[in-house]
Amino acid sequence: MNKHVENTREQILNTLQILSECGLARITKDVILFFDKDTEILTWANHVSGRHNAGKAFTTLNQYVSIYETGAYHCIL
């Protein structure tokens, strides 16, 4: 595994652990390492591809529902 990818993965895991231990994380997803030819990608399970957490509507209730329903998150606080 690329050292930069490994460090980033460890930082994500540490952050999720701290948020959980503090009682701030309601839902977390495991970090998944995906290989695509020469590229290593960190992602999470059950994600429907698309740009569900981007755009001007990011702060609307409908946007949050879309993020939740499509699994386009790593952690919900």
PDB file of N, CA and C in Angstrom:
ATOM      1  N   MET A   1       0.850  -1.177   0.000  1.00  0.00           N
ATOM      2  CA  MET A   1       0.000   0.000   0.000  1.00  0.00           C
ATOM      3  C   MET A   1       0.893   1.237   0.000  1.00  0.00           C
ATOM      4  N   ASN A   2       0.528   2.207  -0.809  1.00  0.00           N
ATOM      5  CA  ASN A   2       1.211   3.491  -0.868  1.00  0.00           C
ATOM      6  C   ASN A   2       1.233   4.109   0.532  1.00  0.00           C
ATOM      7  N   LYS A   3       2.383   4.642   0.940  1.00  0.00           N
ATOM      8  CA  LYS A   3       2.539   5.195   2.297  1.00  0.00           C
ATOM      9  C   LYS A   3       1.565   6.350   2.550  1.00  0.00           C
ATOM     10  N   HIS A   4       1.362   7.204   1.548  1.00  0.00           N
ATOM     11  CA  HIS A   4       0.434   8.326   1.699  1.00  0.00           C
ATOM     12  C   HIS A   4      -0.997   7.808   1.911  1.00  0.00           C
ATOM     13  N   VAL A   5      -1.379   6.800   1.154  1.00  0.00           N
ATOM     14  CA  VAL A   5      -2.711   6.198   1.298  1.00  0.00           C
ATOM     15  C   VAL A   5      -2.842   5.556   2.675  1.00  0.00           C
ATOM     16  N   GLU A   6      -1.809   4.858   3.097  1.00  0.00           N
ATOM     17  CA  GLU A   6      -1.823   4.214   4.417  1.00  0.00           C
ATOM     18  C   GLU A   6      -1.962   5.249   5.534  1.00  0.00           C
ATOM     19  N   ASN A   7      -1.217   6.353   5.439  1.00  0.00           N
ATOM     20  CA  ASN A   7      -1.304   7.416   6.449  1.00  0.00           C
ATOM     21  C   ASN A   7      -2.695   8.050   6.469  1.00  0.00           C
ATOM     22  N   THR A   8      -3.244   8.299   5.299  1.00  0.00           N
ATOM     23  CA  THR A   8      -4.583   8.885   5.217  1.00  0.00           C
ATOM     24  C   THR A   8      -5.619   7.943   5.818  1.00  0.00           C
ATOM     25  N   ARG A   9      -5.509   6.650   5.510  1.00  0.00           N
ATOM     26  CA  ARG A   9      -6.421   5.646   6.068  1.00  0.00           C
ATOM     27  C   ARG A   9      -6.341   5.633   7.591  1.00  0.00           C
ATOM     28  N   GLU A  10      -5.135   5.668   8.140  1.00  0.00           N
ATOM     29  CA  GLU A  10      -4.952   5.681   9.595  1.00  0.00           C
ATOM     30  C   GLU A  10      -5.553   6.938  10.214  1.00  0.00           C
ATOM     31  N   GLN A  11      -5.395   8.093   9.558  1.00  0.00           N
ATOM     32  CA  GLN A  11      -5.970   9.336  10.069  1.00  0.00           C
ATOM     33  C   GLN A  11      -7.494   9.262  10.096  1.00  0.00           C
ATOM     34  N   ILE A  12      -8.084   8.703   9.042  1.00  0.00           N
ATOM     35  CA  ILE A  12      -9.541   8.545   9.002  1.00  0.00           C
ATOM     36  C   ILE A  12     -10.005   7.633  10.133  1.00  0.00           C
ATOM     37  N   LEU A  13      -9.337   6.487  10.284  1.00  0.00           N
ATOM     38  CA  LEU A  13      -9.714   5.534  11.337  1.00  0.00           C
ATOM     39  C   LEU A  13      -9.566   6.144  12.727  1.00  0.00           C
ATOM     40  N   ASN A  14      -8.483   6.871  12.963  1.00  0.00           N
ATOM     41  CA  ASN A  14      -8.274   7.518  14.265  1.00  0.00           C
ATOM     42  C   ASN A  14      -9.347   8.561  14.541  1.00  0.00           C
ATOM     43  N   THR A  15      -9.683   9.353  13.533  1.00  0.00           N
ATOM     44  CA  THR A  15     -10.717  10.377  13.699  1.00  0.00           C
ATOM     45  C   THR A  15     -12.067   9.737  14.009  1.00  0.00           C
ATOM     46  N   LEU A  16     -12.421   8.679  13.278  1.00  0.00           N
ATOM     47  CA  LEU A  16     -13.688   7.984  13.532  1.00  0.00           C
ATOM     48  C   LEU A  16     -13.725   7.391  14.932  1.00  0.00           C
ATOM     49  N   GLN A  17     -12.610   6.836  15.376  1.00  0.00           N
ATOM     50  CA  GLN A  17     -12.538   6.248  16.714  1.00  0.00           C
ATOM     51  C   GLN A  17     -12.726   7.323  17.783  1.00  0.00           C
ATOM     52  N   ILE A  18     -12.061   8.443  17.634  1.00  0.00           N
ATOM     53  CA  ILE A  18     -12.175   9.532  18.611  1.00  0.00           C
ATOM     54  C   ILE A  18     -13.608  10.067  18.643  1.00  0.00           C
ATOM     55  N   LEU A  19     -14.205  10.287  17.473  1.00  0.00           N
ATOM     56  CA  LEU A  19     -15.585  10.775  17.423  1.00  0.00           C
ATOM     57  C   LEU A  19     -16.544   9.791  18.091  1.00  0.00           C
ATOM     58  N   SER A  20     -16.323   8.509  17.870  1.00  0.00           N
ATOM     59  CA  SER A  20     -17.169   7.482  18.494  1.00  0.00           C
ATOM     60  C   SER A  20     -16.983   7.446  19.999  1.00  0.00           C
ATOM     61  N   GLU A  21     -15.730   7.488  20.455  1.00  0.00           N
ATOM     62  CA  GLU A  21     -15.442   7.446  21.894  1.00  0.00           C
ATOM     63  C   GLU A  21     -16.005   8.656  22.622  1.00  0.00           C
ATOM     64  N   CYS A  22     -16.093   9.790  21.931  1.00  0.00           N
ATOM     65  CA  CYS A  22     -16.644  11.011  22.538  1.00  0.00           C
ATOM     66  C   CYS A  22     -18.170  11.046  22.462  1.00  0.00           C
ATOM     67  N   GLY A  23     -18.756  10.045  21.839  1.00  0.00           N
ATOM     68  CA  GLY A  23     -20.205  10.000  21.712  1.00  0.00           C
ATOM     69  C   GLY A  23     -20.751  10.926  20.646  1.00  0.00           C
ATOM     70  N   LEU A  24     -19.901  11.386  19.741  1.00  0.00           N
ATOM     71  CA  LEU A  24     -20.337  12.321  18.706  1.00  0.00           C
ATOM     72  C   LEU A  24     -20.777  11.631  17.422  1.00  0.00           C
ATOM     73  N   ALA A  25     -20.247  10.467  17.140  1.00  0.00           N
ATOM     74  CA  ALA A  25     -20.576   9.758  15.901  1.00  0.00           C
ATOM     75  C   ALA A  25     -21.793   8.872  16.119  1.00  0.00           C
ATOM     76  N   ARG A  26     -22.813   9.063  15.293  1.00  0.00           N
ATOM     77  CA  ARG A  26     -24.017   8.235  15.366  1.00  0.00           C
ATOM     78  C   ARG A  26     -23.869   6.998  14.485  1.00  0.00           C
ATOM     79  N   ILE A  27     -23.304   7.190  13.295  1.00  0.00           N
ATOM     80  CA  ILE A  27     -23.097   6.101  12.341  1.00  0.00           C
ATOM     81  C   ILE A  27     -21.728   6.296  11.699  1.00  0.00           C
ATOM     82  N   THR A  28     -20.944   5.237  11.614  1.00  0.00           N
ATOM     83  CA  THR A  28     -19.678   5.295  10.880  1.00  0.00           C
ATOM     84  C   THR A  28     -19.612   4.104   9.933  1.00  0.00           C
ATOM     85  N   LYS A  29     -18.807   4.254   8.906  1.00  0.00           N
ATOM     86  CA  LYS A  29     -18.599   3.178   7.941  1.00  0.00           C
ATOM     87  C   LYS A  29     -17.117   2.852   7.895  1.00  0.00           C
ATOM     88  N   ASP A  30     -16.812   1.584   7.675  1.00  0.00           N
ATOM     89  CA  ASP A  30     -15.419   1.166   7.568  1.00  0.00           C
ATOM     90  C   ASP A  30     -14.770   1.766   6.327  1.00  0.00           C
ATOM     91  N   VAL A  31     -13.472   1.980   6.421  1.00  0.00           N
ATOM     92  CA  VAL A  31     -12.692   2.452   5.282  1.00  0.00           C
ATOM     93  C   VAL A  31     -12.390   1.253   4.389  1.00  0.00           C
ATOM     94  N   ILE A  32     -12.646   1.401   3.120  1.00  0.00           N
ATOM     95  CA  ILE A  32     -12.373   0.334   2.159  1.00  0.00           C
ATOM     96  C   ILE A  32     -11.308   0.813   1.185  1.00  0.00           C
ATOM     97  N   LEU A  33     -10.312  -0.024   0.966  1.00  0.00           N
ATOM     98  CA  LEU A  33      -9.260   0.271  -0.006  1.00  0.00           C
ATOM     99  C   LEU A  33      -9.606  -0.432  -1.305  1.00  0.00           C
ATOM    100  N   PHE A  34      -9.700   0.347  -2.373  1.00  0.00           N
ATOM    101  CA  PHE A  34     -10.078  -0.163  -3.683  1.00  0.00           C
ATOM    102  C   PHE A  34      -8.934   0.089  -4.647  1.00  0.00           C
ATOM    103  N   PHE A  35      -8.563  -0.912  -5.419  1.00  0.00           N
ATOM    104  CA  PHE A  35      -7.494  -0.778  -6.410  1.00  0.00           C
ATOM    105  C   PHE A  35      -8.110  -0.682  -7.800  1.00  0.00           C
ATOM    106  N   ASP A  36      -7.724   0.340  -8.546  1.00  0.00           N
ATOM    107  CA  ASP A  36      -8.165   0.522  -9.926  1.00  0.00           C
ATOM    108  C   ASP A  36      -6.924   0.745 -10.780  1.00  0.00           C
ATOM    109  N   LYS A  37      -6.422  -0.324 -11.375  1.00  0.00           N
ATOM    110  CA  LYS A  37      -5.179  -0.309 -12.147  1.00  0.00           C
ATOM    111  C   LYS A  37      -4.035   0.137 -11.253  1.00  0.00           C
ATOM    112  N   ASP A  38      -3.482   1.323 -11.487  1.00  0.00           N
ATOM    113  CA  ASP A  38      -2.349   1.813 -10.700  1.00  0.00           C
ATOM    114  C   ASP A  38      -2.777   2.787  -9.607  1.00  0.00           C
ATOM    115  N   THR A  39      -4.071   2.864  -9.332  1.00  0.00           N
ATOM    116  CA  THR A  39      -4.598   3.838  -8.384  1.00  0.00           C
ATOM    117  C   THR A  39      -5.171   3.132  -7.163  1.00  0.00           C
ATOM    118  N   GLU A  40      -4.876   3.678  -5.985  1.00  0.00           N
ATOM    119  CA  GLU A  40      -5.463   3.190  -4.741  1.00  0.00           C
ATOM    120  C   GLU A  40      -6.493   4.214  -4.283  1.00  0.00           C
ATOM    121  N   ILE A  41      -7.693   3.760  -3.990  1.00  0.00           N
ATOM    122  CA  ILE A  41      -8.788   4.653  -3.626  1.00  0.00           C
ATOM    123  C   ILE A  41      -9.329   4.245  -2.261  1.00  0.00           C
ATOM    124  N   LEU A  42      -9.439   5.216  -1.355  1.00  0.00           N
ATOM    125  CA  LEU A  42     -10.089   4.993  -0.065  1.00  0.00           C
ATOM    126  C   LEU A  42     -11.544   5.401  -0.209  1.00  0.00           C
ATOM    127  N   THR A  43     -12.442   4.526   0.206  1.00  0.00           N
ATOM    128  CA  THR A  43     -13.860   4.805   0.058  1.00  0.00           C
ATOM    129  C   THR A  43     -14.624   4.108   1.180  1.00  0.00           C
ATOM    130  N   TRP A  44     -15.932   4.032   1.093  1.00  0.00           N
ATOM    131  CA  TRP A  44     -16.752   3.359   2.082  1.00  0.00           C
ATOM    132  C   TRP A  44     -17.792   2.505   1.366  1.00  0.00           C
ATOM    133  N   ALA A  45     -18.397   1.580   2.089  1.00  0.00           N
ATOM    134  CA  ALA A  45     -19.362   0.645   1.500  1.00  0.00           C
ATOM    135  C   ALA A  45     -20.712   1.305   1.253  1.00  0.00           C
ATOM    136  N   ASN A  46     -21.499   0.671   0.387  1.00  0.00           N
ATOM    137  CA  ASN A  46     -22.893   1.062   0.131  1.00  0.00           C
ATOM    138  C   ASN A  46     -23.050   2.476  -0.402  1.00  0.00           C
ATOM    139  N   HIS A  47     -22.101   2.940  -1.159  1.00  0.00           N
ATOM    140  CA  HIS A  47     -22.195   4.280  -1.719  1.00  0.00           C
ATOM    141  C   HIS A  47     -22.719   4.204  -3.143  1.00  0.00           C
ATOM    142  N   VAL A  48     -23.811   4.910  -3.405  1.00  0.00           N
ATOM    143  CA  VAL A  48     -24.331   5.036  -4.758  1.00  0.00           C
ATOM    144  C   VAL A  48     -23.564   6.177  -5.398  1.00  0.00           C
ATOM    145  N   SER A  49     -22.903   5.915  -6.509  1.00  0.00           N
ATOM    146  CA  SER A  49     -22.065   6.958  -7.091  1.00  0.00           C
ATOM    147  C   SER A  49     -22.900   8.142  -7.551  1.00  0.00           C
ATOM    148  N   GLY A  50     -22.273   9.283  -7.543  1.00  0.00           N
ATOM    149  CA  GLY A  50     -22.909  10.541  -7.897  1.00  0.00           C
ATOM    150  C   GLY A  50     -22.388  11.639  -6.995  1.00  0.00           C
ATOM    151  N   ARG A  51     -22.903  12.838  -7.170  1.00  0.00           N
ATOM    152  CA  ARG A  51     -22.430  13.976  -6.386  1.00  0.00           C
ATOM    153  C   ARG A  51     -23.512  14.397  -5.393  1.00  0.00           C
ATOM    154  N   HIS A  52     -23.849  13.490  -4.489  1.00  0.00           N
ATOM    155  CA  HIS A  52     -24.942  13.723  -3.547  1.00  0.00           C
ATOM    156  C   HIS A  52     -24.592  14.750  -2.475  1.00  0.00           C
ATOM    157  N   ASN A  53     -23.314  14.922  -2.184  1.00  0.00           N
ATOM    158  CA  ASN A  53     -22.915  15.846  -1.120  1.00  0.00           C
ATOM    159  C   ASN A  53     -22.182  17.056  -1.675  1.00  0.00           C
ATOM    160  N   ALA A  54     -22.568  17.491  -2.855  1.00  0.00           N
ATOM    161  CA  ALA A  54     -21.962  18.675  -3.461  1.00  0.00           C
ATOM    162  C   ALA A  54     -23.075  19.572  -3.995  1.00  0.00           C
ATOM    163  N   GLY A  55     -22.727  20.797  -4.234  1.00  0.00           N
ATOM    164  CA  GLY A  55     -23.682  21.705  -4.846  1.00  0.00           C
ATOM    165  C   GLY A  55     -24.227  22.736  -3.882  1.00  0.00           C
ATOM    166  N   LYS A  56     -25.005  23.639  -4.419  1.00  0.00           N
ATOM    167  CA  LYS A  56     -25.543  24.754  -3.638  1.00  0.00           C
ATOM    168  C   LYS A  56     -26.611  24.320  -2.642  1.00  0.00           C
ATOM    169  N   ALA A  57     -27.218  23.163  -2.862  1.00  0.00           N
ATOM    170  CA  ALA A  57     -28.296  22.693  -1.987  1.00  0.00           C
ATOM    171  C   ALA A  57     -27.775  21.886  -0.809  1.00  0.00           C
ATOM    172  N   PHE A  58     -26.468  21.982  -0.519  1.00  0.00           N
ATOM    173  CA  PHE A  58     -25.864  21.134   0.503  1.00  0.00           C
ATOM    174  C   PHE A  58     -26.516  21.309   1.871  1.00  0.00           C
ATOM    175  N   THR A  59     -27.048  22.468   2.169  1.00  0.00           N
ATOM    176  CA  THR A  59     -27.613  22.714   3.500  1.00  0.00           C
ATOM    177  C   THR A  59     -29.128  22.497   3.564  1.00  0.00           C
ATOM    178  N   THR A  60     -29.713  21.942   2.533  1.00  0.00           N
ATOM    179  CA  THR A  60     -31.159  21.722   2.564  1.00  0.00           C
ATOM    180  C   THR A  60     -31.481  20.348   3.144  1.00  0.00           C
ATOM    181  N   LEU A  61     -32.669  20.219   3.684  1.00  0.00           N
ATOM    182  CA  LEU A  61     -33.108  18.944   4.246  1.00  0.00           C
ATOM    183  C   LEU A  61     -33.144  17.858   3.168  1.00  0.00           C
ATOM    184  N   ASN A  62     -33.616  18.208   1.980  1.00  0.00           N
ATOM    185  CA  ASN A  62     -33.658  17.230   0.890  1.00  0.00           C
ATOM    186  C   ASN A  62     -32.267  16.713   0.550  1.00  0.00           C
ATOM    187  N   GLN A  63     -31.271  17.582   0.602  1.00  0.00           N
ATOM    188  CA  GLN A  63     -29.895  17.165   0.313  1.00  0.00           C
ATOM    189  C   GLN A  63     -29.402  16.187   1.379  1.00  0.00           C
ATOM    190  N   TYR A  64     -29.658  16.482   2.643  1.00  0.00           N
ATOM    191  CA  TYR A  64     -29.245  15.571   3.717  1.00  0.00           C
ATOM    192  C   TYR A  64     -29.944  14.216   3.600  1.00  0.00           C
ATOM    193  N   VAL A  65     -31.228  14.213   3.248  1.00  0.00           N
ATOM    194  CA  VAL A  65     -31.952  12.959   3.045  1.00  0.00           C
ATOM    195  C   VAL A  65     -31.312  12.171   1.906  1.00  0.00           C
ATOM    196  N   SER A  66     -30.958  12.854   0.830  1.00  0.00           N
ATOM    197  CA  SER A  66     -30.300  12.201  -0.305  1.00  0.00           C
ATOM    198  C   SER A  66     -28.954  11.610   0.102  1.00  0.00           C
ATOM    199  N   ILE A  67     -28.178  12.348   0.874  1.00  0.00           N
ATOM    200  CA  ILE A  67     -26.878  11.862   1.357  1.00  0.00           C
ATOM    201  C   ILE A  67     -27.075  10.606   2.195  1.00  0.00           C
ATOM    202  N   TYR A  68     -28.035  10.638   3.102  1.00  0.00           N
ATOM    203  CA  TYR A  68     -28.293   9.484   3.969  1.00  0.00           C
ATOM    204  C   TYR A  68     -28.776   8.276   3.169  1.00  0.00           C
ATOM    205  N   GLU A  69     -29.759   8.490   2.308  1.00  0.00           N
ATOM    206  CA  GLU A  69     -30.357   7.377   1.567  1.00  0.00           C
ATOM    207  C   GLU A  69     -29.400   6.722   0.582  1.00  0.00           C
ATOM    208  N   THR A  70     -28.473   7.497   0.024  1.00  0.00           N
ATOM    209  CA  THR A  70     -27.533   6.941  -0.954  1.00  0.00           C
ATOM    210  C   THR A  70     -26.251   6.449  -0.303  1.00  0.00           C
ATOM    211  N   GLY A  71     -26.098   6.687   0.995  1.00  0.00           N
ATOM    212  CA  GLY A  71     -24.886   6.246   1.683  1.00  0.00           C
ATOM    213  C   GLY A  71     -23.676   7.079   1.334  1.00  0.00           C
ATOM    214  N   ALA A  72     -23.881   8.318   0.914  1.00  0.00           N
ATOM    215  CA  ALA A  72     -22.794   9.188   0.473  1.00  0.00           C
ATOM    216  C   ALA A  72     -22.152   9.911   1.662  1.00  0.00           C
ATOM    217  N   TYR A  73     -21.796   9.154   2.674  1.00  0.00           N
ATOM    218  CA  TYR A  73     -21.159   9.722   3.857  1.00  0.00           C
ATOM    219  C   TYR A  73     -20.206   8.690   4.447  1.00  0.00           C
ATOM    220  N   HIS A  74     -19.297   9.177   5.261  1.00  0.00           N
ATOM    221  CA  HIS A  74     -18.388   8.278   5.974  1.00  0.00           C
ATOM    222  C   HIS A  74     -18.763   8.194   7.450  1.00  0.00           C
ATOM    223  N   CYS A  75     -19.374   9.287   7.932  1.00  0.00           N
ATOM    224  CA  CYS A  75     -19.745   9.356   9.344  1.00  0.00           C
ATOM    225  C   CYS A  75     -20.897  10.338   9.483  1.00  0.00           C
ATOM    226  N   ILE A  76     -21.849   9.995  10.313  1.00  0.00           N
ATOM    227  CA  ILE A  76     -22.934  10.922  10.640  1.00  0.00           C
ATOM    228  C   ILE A  76     -22.797  11.271  12.109  1.00  0.00           C
ATOM    229  N   LEU A  77     -22.752  12.577  12.376  1.00  0.00           N
ATOM    230  CA  LEU A  77     -22.589  13.056  13.755  1.00  0.00           C
ATOM    231  C   LEU A  77     -23.940  13.295  14.393  1.00  0.00           C
TER     232      LEU A  77
END
